[in-house]
Coordinates of C-alpha atoms in Angstrom, one line a residue:
X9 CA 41.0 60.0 -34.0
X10 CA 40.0 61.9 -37.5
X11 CA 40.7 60.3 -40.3
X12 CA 42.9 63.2 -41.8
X13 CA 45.3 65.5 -39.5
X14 CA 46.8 68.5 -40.7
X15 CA 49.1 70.7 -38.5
X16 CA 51.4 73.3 -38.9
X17 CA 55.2 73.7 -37.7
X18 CA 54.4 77.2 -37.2
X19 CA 52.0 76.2 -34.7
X20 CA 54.3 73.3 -33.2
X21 CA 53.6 71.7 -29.7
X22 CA 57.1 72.9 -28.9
X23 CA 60.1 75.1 -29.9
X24 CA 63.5 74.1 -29.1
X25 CA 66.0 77.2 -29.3
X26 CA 69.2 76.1 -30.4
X27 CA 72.6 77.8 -28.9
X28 CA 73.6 81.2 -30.1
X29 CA 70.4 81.9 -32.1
X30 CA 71.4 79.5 -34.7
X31 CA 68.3 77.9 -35.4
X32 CA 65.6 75.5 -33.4
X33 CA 63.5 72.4 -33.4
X34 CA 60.0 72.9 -34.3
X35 CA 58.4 69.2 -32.8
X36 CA 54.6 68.4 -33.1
X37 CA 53.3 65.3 -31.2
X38 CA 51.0 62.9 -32.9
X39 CA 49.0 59.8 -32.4
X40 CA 51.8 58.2 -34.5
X41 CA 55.0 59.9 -33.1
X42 CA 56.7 63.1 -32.8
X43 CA 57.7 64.5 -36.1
X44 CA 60.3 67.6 -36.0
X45 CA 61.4 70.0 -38.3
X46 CA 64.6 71.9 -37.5
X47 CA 65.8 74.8 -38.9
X48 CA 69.7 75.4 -38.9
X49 CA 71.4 78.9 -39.9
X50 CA 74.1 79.3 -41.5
X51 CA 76.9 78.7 -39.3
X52 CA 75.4 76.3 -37.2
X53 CA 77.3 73.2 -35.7
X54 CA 76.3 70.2 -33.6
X55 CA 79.5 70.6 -31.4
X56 CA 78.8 74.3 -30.7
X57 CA 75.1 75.2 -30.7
X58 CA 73.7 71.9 -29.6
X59 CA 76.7 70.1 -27.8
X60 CA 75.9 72.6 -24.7
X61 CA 72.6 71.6 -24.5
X62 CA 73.1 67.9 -24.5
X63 CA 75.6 67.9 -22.4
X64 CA 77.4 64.7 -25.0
X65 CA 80.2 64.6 -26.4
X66 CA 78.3 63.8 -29.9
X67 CA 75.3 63.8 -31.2
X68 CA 73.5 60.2 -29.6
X69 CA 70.5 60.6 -31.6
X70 CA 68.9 58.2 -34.3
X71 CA 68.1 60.1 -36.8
X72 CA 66.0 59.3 -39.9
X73 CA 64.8 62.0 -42.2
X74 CA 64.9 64.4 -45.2
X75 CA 66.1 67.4 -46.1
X76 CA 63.7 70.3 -47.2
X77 CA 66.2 72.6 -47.9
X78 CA 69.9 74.2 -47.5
X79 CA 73.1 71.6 -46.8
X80 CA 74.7 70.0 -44.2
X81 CA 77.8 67.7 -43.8
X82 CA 77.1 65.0 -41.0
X83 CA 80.5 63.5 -39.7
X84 CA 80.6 60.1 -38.0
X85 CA 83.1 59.7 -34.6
X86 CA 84.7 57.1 -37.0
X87 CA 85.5 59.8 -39.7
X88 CA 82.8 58.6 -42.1
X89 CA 80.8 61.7 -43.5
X90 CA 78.2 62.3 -45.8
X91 CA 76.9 65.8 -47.5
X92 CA 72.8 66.2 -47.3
X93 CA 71.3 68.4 -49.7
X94 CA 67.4 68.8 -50.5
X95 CA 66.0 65.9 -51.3
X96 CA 67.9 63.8 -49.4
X97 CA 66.7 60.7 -46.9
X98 CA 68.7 60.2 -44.6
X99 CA 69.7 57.7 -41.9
X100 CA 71.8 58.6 -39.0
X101 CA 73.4 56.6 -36.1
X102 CA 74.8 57.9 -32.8
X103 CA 77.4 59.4 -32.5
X104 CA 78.2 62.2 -35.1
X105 CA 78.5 65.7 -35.6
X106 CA 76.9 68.3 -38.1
X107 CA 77.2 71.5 -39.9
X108 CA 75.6 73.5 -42.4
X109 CA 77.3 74.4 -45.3
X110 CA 77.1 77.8 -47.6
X111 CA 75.2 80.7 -46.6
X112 CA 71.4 78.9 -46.7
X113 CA 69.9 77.4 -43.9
X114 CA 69.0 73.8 -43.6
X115 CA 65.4 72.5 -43.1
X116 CA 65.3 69.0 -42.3
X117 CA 62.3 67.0 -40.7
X118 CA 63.2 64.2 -38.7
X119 CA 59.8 61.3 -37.7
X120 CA 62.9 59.1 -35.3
X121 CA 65.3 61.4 -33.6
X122 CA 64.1 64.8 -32.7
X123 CA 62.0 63.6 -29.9
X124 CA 64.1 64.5 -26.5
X125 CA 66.7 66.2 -29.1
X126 CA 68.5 69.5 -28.1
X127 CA 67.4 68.3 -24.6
X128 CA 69.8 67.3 -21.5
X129 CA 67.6 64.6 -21.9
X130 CA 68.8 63.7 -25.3
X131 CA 71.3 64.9 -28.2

């Protein structure tokens, strides 16, 4: 191991399409973890373009993270919710749904919960 790294999500280990177009996960694999970025157009929702693909009924991943850009409203199965905007950290437990809001798209990188996300394997 170097002792500096620098990658690219551009160049990403592995791009994950989301439903309808509306976005992807961008994940790079590194000696400390997968780190994702995910990109999320306008009009994007968990429950639509993601839901399919995970095969859950909501989102089951931990998430942990900030958003880069664009905003999203992140709505708990218990009805609590929360609006990210840029510069948000956030922490996320299973079982939720999301959405972007406005006509931006959302950039959020995620170091917890993107591994095996938008995978049947995951959420």
């Amino acid at each position: 191991m170097t002792g500096i790294v620098s990658r690219s999500f551009d160049s990403a280990d592995e791009t994950r399409p989301f439903e309808g177009g509306k976005g992807r996960l961008d994940l790079l694999n590194t000696d400390s973890g997968a780190v994702g970025r995910a990109v999320f157009e306008p009009g994007w929702k968990w429950s639509e373009h993601v839901k399919p693909i995970a095969g859950t009924d909501s989102c089951q991943a931990h998430h942990v993270g900030y958003v880069v850009s664009g905003r999203m409203t992140v709505v708990m199965n218990d009805g609590e919710s929360v609006d990210l905007t840029p510069g948000n950290f956030y922490e996320i437990q299973p079982g939720h749904d999301a959405w972007v809001v406005g006509d931006e798209r959302c950039v959020a990188l995620d170091w917890v919960g993107f591994v095996d996300y938008a995978t049947a394997a995951g959420s």
